[in-house]
mmCIF file of C-alpha atoms in Angstrom:
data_model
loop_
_atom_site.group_PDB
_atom_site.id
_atom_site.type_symbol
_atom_site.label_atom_id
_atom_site.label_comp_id
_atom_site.label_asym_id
_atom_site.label_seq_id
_atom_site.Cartn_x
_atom_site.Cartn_y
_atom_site.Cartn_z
ATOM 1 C CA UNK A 32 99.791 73.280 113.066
ATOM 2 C CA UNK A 33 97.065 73.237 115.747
ATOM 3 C CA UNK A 34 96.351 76.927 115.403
ATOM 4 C CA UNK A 35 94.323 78.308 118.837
ATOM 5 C CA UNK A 36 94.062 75.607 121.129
ATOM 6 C CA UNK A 37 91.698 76.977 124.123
ATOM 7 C CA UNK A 38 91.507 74.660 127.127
ATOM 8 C CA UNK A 39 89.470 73.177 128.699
ATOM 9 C CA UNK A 40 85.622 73.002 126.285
ATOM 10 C CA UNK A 41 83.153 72.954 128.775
ATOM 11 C CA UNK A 42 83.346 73.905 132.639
ATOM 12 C CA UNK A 43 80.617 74.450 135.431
ATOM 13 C CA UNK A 44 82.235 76.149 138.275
ATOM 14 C CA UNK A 45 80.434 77.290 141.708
ATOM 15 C CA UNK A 46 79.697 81.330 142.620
ATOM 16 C CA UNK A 47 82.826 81.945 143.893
ATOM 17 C CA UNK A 48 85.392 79.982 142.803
ATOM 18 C CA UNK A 49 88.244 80.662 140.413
ATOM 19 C CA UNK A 50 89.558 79.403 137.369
ATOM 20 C CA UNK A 51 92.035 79.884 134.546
ATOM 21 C CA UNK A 52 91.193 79.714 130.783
ATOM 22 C CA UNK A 53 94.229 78.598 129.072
ATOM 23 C CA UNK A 54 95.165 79.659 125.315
ATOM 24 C CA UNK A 55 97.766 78.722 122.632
ATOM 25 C CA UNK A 56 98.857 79.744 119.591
ATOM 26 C CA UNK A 57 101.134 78.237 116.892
ATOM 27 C CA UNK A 58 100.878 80.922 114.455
ATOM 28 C CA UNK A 59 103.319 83.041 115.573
ATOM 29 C CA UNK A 60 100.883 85.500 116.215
ATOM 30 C CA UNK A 61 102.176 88.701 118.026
ATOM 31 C CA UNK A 62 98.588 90.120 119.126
ATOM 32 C CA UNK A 63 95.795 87.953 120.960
ATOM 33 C CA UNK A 64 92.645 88.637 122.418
ATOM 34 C CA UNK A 65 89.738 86.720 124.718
ATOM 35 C CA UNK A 66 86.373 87.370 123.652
ATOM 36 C CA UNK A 67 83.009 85.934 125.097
ATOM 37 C CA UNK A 68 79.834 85.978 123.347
ATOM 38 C CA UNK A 69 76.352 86.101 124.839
ATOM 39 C CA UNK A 70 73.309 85.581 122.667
ATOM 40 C CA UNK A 71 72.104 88.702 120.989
ATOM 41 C CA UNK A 72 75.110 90.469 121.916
ATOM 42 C CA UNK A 73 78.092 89.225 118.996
ATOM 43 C CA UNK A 74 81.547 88.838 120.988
ATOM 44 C CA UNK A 75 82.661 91.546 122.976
ATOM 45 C CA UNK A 76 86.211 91.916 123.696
ATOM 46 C CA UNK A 77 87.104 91.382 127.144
ATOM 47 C CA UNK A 78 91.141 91.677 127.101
ATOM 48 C CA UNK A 79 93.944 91.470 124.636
ATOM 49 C CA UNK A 80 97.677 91.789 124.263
ATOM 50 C CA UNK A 81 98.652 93.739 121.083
ATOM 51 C CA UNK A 82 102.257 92.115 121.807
ATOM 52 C CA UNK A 83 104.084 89.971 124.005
ATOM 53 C CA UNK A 84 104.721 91.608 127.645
ATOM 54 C CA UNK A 85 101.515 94.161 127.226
ATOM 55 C CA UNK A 86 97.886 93.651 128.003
ATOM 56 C CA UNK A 87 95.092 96.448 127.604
ATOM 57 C CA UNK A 88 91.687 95.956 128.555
ATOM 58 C CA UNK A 89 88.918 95.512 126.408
ATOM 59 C CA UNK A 90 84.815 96.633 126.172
ATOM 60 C CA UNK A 91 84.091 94.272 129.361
ATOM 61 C CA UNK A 92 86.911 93.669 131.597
ATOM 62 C CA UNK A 93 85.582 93.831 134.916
ATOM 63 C CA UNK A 94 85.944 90.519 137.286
ATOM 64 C CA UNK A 95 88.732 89.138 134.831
ATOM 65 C CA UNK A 96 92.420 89.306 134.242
ATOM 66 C CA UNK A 97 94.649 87.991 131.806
ATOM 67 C CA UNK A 98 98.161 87.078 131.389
ATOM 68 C CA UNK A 99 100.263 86.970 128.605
ATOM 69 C CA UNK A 100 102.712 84.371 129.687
ATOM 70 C CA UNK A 101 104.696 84.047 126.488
ATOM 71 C CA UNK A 102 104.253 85.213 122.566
ATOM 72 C CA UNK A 103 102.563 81.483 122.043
ATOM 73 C CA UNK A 104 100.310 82.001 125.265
ATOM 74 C CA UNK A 105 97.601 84.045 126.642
ATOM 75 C CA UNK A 106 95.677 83.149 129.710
ATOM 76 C CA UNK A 107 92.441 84.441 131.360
ATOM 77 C CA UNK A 108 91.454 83.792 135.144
ATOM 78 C CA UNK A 109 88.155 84.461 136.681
ATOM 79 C CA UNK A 110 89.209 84.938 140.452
ATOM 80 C CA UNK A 111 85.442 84.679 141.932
ATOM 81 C CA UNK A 112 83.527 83.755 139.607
ATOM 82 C CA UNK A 113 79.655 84.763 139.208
ATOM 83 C CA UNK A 114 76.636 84.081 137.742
ATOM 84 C CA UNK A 115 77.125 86.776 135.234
ATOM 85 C CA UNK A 116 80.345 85.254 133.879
ATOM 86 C CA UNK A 117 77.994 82.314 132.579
ATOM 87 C CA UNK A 118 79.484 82.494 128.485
ATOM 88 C CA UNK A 119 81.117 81.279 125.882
ATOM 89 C CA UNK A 120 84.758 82.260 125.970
ATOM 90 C CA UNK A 121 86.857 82.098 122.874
ATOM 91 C CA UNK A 122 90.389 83.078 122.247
ATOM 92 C CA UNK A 123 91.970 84.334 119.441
ATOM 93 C CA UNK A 124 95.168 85.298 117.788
ATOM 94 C CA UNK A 125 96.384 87.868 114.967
ATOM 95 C CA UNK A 126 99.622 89.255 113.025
ATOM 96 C CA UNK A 127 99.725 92.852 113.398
ATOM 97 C CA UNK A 128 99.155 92.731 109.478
ATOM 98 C CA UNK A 129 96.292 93.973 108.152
ATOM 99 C CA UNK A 130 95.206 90.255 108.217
ATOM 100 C CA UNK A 131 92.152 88.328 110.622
ATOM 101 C CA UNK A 132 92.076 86.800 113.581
ATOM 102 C CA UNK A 133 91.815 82.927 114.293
ATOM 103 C CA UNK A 134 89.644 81.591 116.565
ATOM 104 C CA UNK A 135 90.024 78.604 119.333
ATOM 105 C CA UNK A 136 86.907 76.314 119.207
ATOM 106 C CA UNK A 137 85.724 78.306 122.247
ATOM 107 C CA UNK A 138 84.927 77.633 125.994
ATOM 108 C CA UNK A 139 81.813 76.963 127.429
ATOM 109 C CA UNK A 140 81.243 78.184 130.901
ATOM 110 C CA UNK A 141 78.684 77.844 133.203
ATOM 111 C CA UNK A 142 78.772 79.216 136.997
ATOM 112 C CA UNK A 143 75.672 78.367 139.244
ATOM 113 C CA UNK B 571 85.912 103.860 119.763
ATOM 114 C CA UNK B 572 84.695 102.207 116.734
ATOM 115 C CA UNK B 573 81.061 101.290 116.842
ATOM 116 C CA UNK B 574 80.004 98.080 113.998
ATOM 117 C CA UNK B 575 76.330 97.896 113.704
ATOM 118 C CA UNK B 576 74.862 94.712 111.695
ATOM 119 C CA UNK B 577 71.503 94.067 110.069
ATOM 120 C CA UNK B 578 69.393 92.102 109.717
ATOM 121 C CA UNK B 579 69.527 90.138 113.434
ATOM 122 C CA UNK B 580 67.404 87.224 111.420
ATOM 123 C CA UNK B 581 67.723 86.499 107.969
ATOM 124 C CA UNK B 582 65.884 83.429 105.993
ATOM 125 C CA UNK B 583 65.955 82.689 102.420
ATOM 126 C CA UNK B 584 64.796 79.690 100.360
ATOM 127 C CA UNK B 585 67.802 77.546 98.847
ATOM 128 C CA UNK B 586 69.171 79.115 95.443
ATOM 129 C CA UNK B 587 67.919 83.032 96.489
ATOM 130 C CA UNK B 588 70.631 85.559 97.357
ATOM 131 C CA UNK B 589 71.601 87.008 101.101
ATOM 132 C CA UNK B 590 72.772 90.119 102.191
ATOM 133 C CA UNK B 591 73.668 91.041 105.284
ATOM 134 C CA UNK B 592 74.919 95.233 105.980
ATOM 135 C CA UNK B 593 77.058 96.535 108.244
ATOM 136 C CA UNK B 594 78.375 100.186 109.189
ATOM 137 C CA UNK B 595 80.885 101.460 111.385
ATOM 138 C CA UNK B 596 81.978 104.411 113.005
ATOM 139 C CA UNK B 597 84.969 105.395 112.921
ATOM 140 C CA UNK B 598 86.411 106.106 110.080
ATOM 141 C CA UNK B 599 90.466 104.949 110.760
ATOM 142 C CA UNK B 600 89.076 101.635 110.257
ATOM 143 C CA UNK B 601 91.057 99.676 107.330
ATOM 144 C CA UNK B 602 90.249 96.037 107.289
ATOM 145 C CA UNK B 603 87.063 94.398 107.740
ATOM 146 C CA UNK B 604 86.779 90.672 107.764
ATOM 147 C CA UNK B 605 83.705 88.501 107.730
ATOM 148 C CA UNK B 606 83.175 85.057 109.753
ATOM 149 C CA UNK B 607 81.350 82.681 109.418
ATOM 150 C CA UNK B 608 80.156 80.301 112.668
ATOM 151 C CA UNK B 609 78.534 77.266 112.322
ATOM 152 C CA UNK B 610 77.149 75.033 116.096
ATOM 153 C CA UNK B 611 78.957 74.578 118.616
ATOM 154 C CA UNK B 612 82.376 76.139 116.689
ATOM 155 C CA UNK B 613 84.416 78.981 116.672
ATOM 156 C CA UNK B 614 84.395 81.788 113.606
ATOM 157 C CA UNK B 615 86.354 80.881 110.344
ATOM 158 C CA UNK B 616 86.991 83.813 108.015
ATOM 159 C CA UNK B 617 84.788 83.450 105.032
ATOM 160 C CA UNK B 618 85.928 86.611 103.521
ATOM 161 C CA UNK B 619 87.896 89.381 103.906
ATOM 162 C CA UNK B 620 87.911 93.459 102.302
ATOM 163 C CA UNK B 621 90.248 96.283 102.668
ATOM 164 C CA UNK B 622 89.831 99.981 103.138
ATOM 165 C CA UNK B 623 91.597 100.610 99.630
ATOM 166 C CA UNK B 624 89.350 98.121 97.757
ATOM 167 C CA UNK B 625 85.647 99.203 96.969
ATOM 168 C CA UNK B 626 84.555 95.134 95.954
ATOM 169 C CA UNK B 627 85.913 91.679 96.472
ATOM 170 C CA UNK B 628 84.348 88.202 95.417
ATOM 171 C CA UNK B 629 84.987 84.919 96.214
ATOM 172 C CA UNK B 630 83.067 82.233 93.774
ATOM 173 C CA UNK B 631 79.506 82.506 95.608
ATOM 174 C CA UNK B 632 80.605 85.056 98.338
ATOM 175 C CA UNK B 633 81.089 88.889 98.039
ATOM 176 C CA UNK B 634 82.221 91.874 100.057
ATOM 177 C CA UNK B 635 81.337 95.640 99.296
ATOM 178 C CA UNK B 636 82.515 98.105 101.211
ATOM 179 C CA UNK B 637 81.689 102.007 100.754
ATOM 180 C CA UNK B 638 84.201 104.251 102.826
ATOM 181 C CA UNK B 639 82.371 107.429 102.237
ATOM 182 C CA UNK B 640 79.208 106.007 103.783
ATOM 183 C CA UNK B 641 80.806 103.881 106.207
ATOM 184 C CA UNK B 642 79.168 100.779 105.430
ATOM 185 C CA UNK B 643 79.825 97.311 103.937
ATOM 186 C CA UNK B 644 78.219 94.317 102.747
ATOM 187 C CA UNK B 645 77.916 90.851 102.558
ATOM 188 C CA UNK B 646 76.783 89.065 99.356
ATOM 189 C CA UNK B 647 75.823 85.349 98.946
ATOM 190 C CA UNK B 648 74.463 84.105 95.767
ATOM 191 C CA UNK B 649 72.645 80.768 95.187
ATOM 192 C CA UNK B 650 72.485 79.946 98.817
ATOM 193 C CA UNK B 651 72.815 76.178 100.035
ATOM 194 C CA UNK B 652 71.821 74.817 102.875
ATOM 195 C CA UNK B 653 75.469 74.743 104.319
ATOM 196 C CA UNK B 654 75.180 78.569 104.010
ATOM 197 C CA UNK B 655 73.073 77.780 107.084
ATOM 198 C CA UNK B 656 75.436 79.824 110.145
ATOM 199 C CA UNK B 657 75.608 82.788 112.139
ATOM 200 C CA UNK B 658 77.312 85.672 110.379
ATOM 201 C CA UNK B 659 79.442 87.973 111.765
ATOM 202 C CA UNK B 660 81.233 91.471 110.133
ATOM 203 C CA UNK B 661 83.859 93.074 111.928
ATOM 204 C CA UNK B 662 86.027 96.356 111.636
ATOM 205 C CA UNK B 663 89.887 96.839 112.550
ATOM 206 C CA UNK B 664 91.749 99.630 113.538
ATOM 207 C CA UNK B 665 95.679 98.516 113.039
ATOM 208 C CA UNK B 666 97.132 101.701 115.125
ATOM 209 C CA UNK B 667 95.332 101.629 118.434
ATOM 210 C CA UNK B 668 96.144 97.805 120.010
ATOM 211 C CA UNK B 669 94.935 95.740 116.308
ATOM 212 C CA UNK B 670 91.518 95.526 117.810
ATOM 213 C CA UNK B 671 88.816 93.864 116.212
ATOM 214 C CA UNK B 672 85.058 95.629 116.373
ATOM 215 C CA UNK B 673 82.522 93.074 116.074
ATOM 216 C CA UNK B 674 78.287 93.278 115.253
ATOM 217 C CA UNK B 675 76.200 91.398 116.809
ATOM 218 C CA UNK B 676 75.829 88.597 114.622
ATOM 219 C CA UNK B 677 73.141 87.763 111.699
ATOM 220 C CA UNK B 678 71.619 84.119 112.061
ATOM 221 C CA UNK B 679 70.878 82.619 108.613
ATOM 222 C CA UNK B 680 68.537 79.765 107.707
ATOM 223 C CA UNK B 681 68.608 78.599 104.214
ATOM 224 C CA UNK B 682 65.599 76.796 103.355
ATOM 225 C CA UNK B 683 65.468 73.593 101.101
#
């Protein structure tokens, strides 16, 4: 098992330009998440999908979407990327148990 | 929503002392609160895990306390080691509104040798 496999590690992208995070799952998870942490500021949820076909938004949504293309995967896209968006983006995946959530090995993105 | 505050930001200790980091939350439908663990560079690994109807759980160095009446919980590490050396992270979960997980802000820990 690979668990969450987040794609690609590192990225520098221009102001302006888009870009898809991609994220899988072999854990049969039904709910996943995206989550990017800042220092000082933990991870904050951005979007996540308590179950295949739904997506809700999270504490900071704005300038991203997501889509939950299948149970095993759960893409975000920056459409015009800024400055701001300069984080480390991790994905992760839960049962709807009262059990945790794995984590990918995280994204690390950088927009100038 | 559910609010997780953690303390302390910063935490140091010399190798073989005992840590604690505190947490509280907010709301009180929350029923499962894991901690991680995350070391450089790496995503956050479970180190230990407590649920609402449990008051204490332990796990050979680690341990979890959680108080429901004051809305607060606690993490324990005895005889640190220098591979205790991470950033700590408590979190709260509310399984009837989307399975979301409430994060704090992270406590950095340095064990010193």
């Amino acid at each position: 098992n690979a668990g969450v496999t987040q794609t690609p590690k590192f990225q520098v992208l221009k102001t302006g330009q888009s870009m898809t995070l991609q994220c899988a799952q072999d854990m049969n998870h039904n709910s996943m998440y995206w989550y990017r942490q800042d220092p000082g500021m933990g991870l904050r949820l951005i979007y996540y999908s308590a179950s295949e076909g739904t997506t809700d938004k999270g504490e900071v949504p704005n300038g991203y979407n997501v889509s939950r293309l299948n149970k095993r995967e759960f893409s975000l896209r920056l459409e015009s990327a800024a400055p701001s968006q300069t984080s480390v983006y991790f994905c992760a995946g839960s049962s709807q148990m009262n059990t945790e959530a794995f984590f990918g090995q995280g994204t690390r993105l950088t927009v100038v | 929503g559910e609010n997780v505050e953690q303390h302390p930001s910063t935490l140091s200790v010399q190798e073989g002392d005992s840590a604690v980091i505190k947490c509280t939350y907010s709301d009180s439908a929350s029923n499962y609160f894991p901690w991680y663990k995350q070391e450089l560079g790496k995503g956050p690994q479970l180190i230990i895990d407590i649920r609402s109807n449990v008051g204490e759980k332990k796990d050979q160095r680690i341990a979890v306390t959680l108080n429901k009446t004051a809305k607060h919980f606690s993490l324990h590490i005895t005889e640190t080691q220098p591979e205790d050396s991470a950033v700590y992270f408590c979190a709260a979960r509310i399984t009837n509104t989307g399975n979301q997980f409430y994060f704090g802000t992270g406590t950095s820990l340095t064990v010193i040798p």
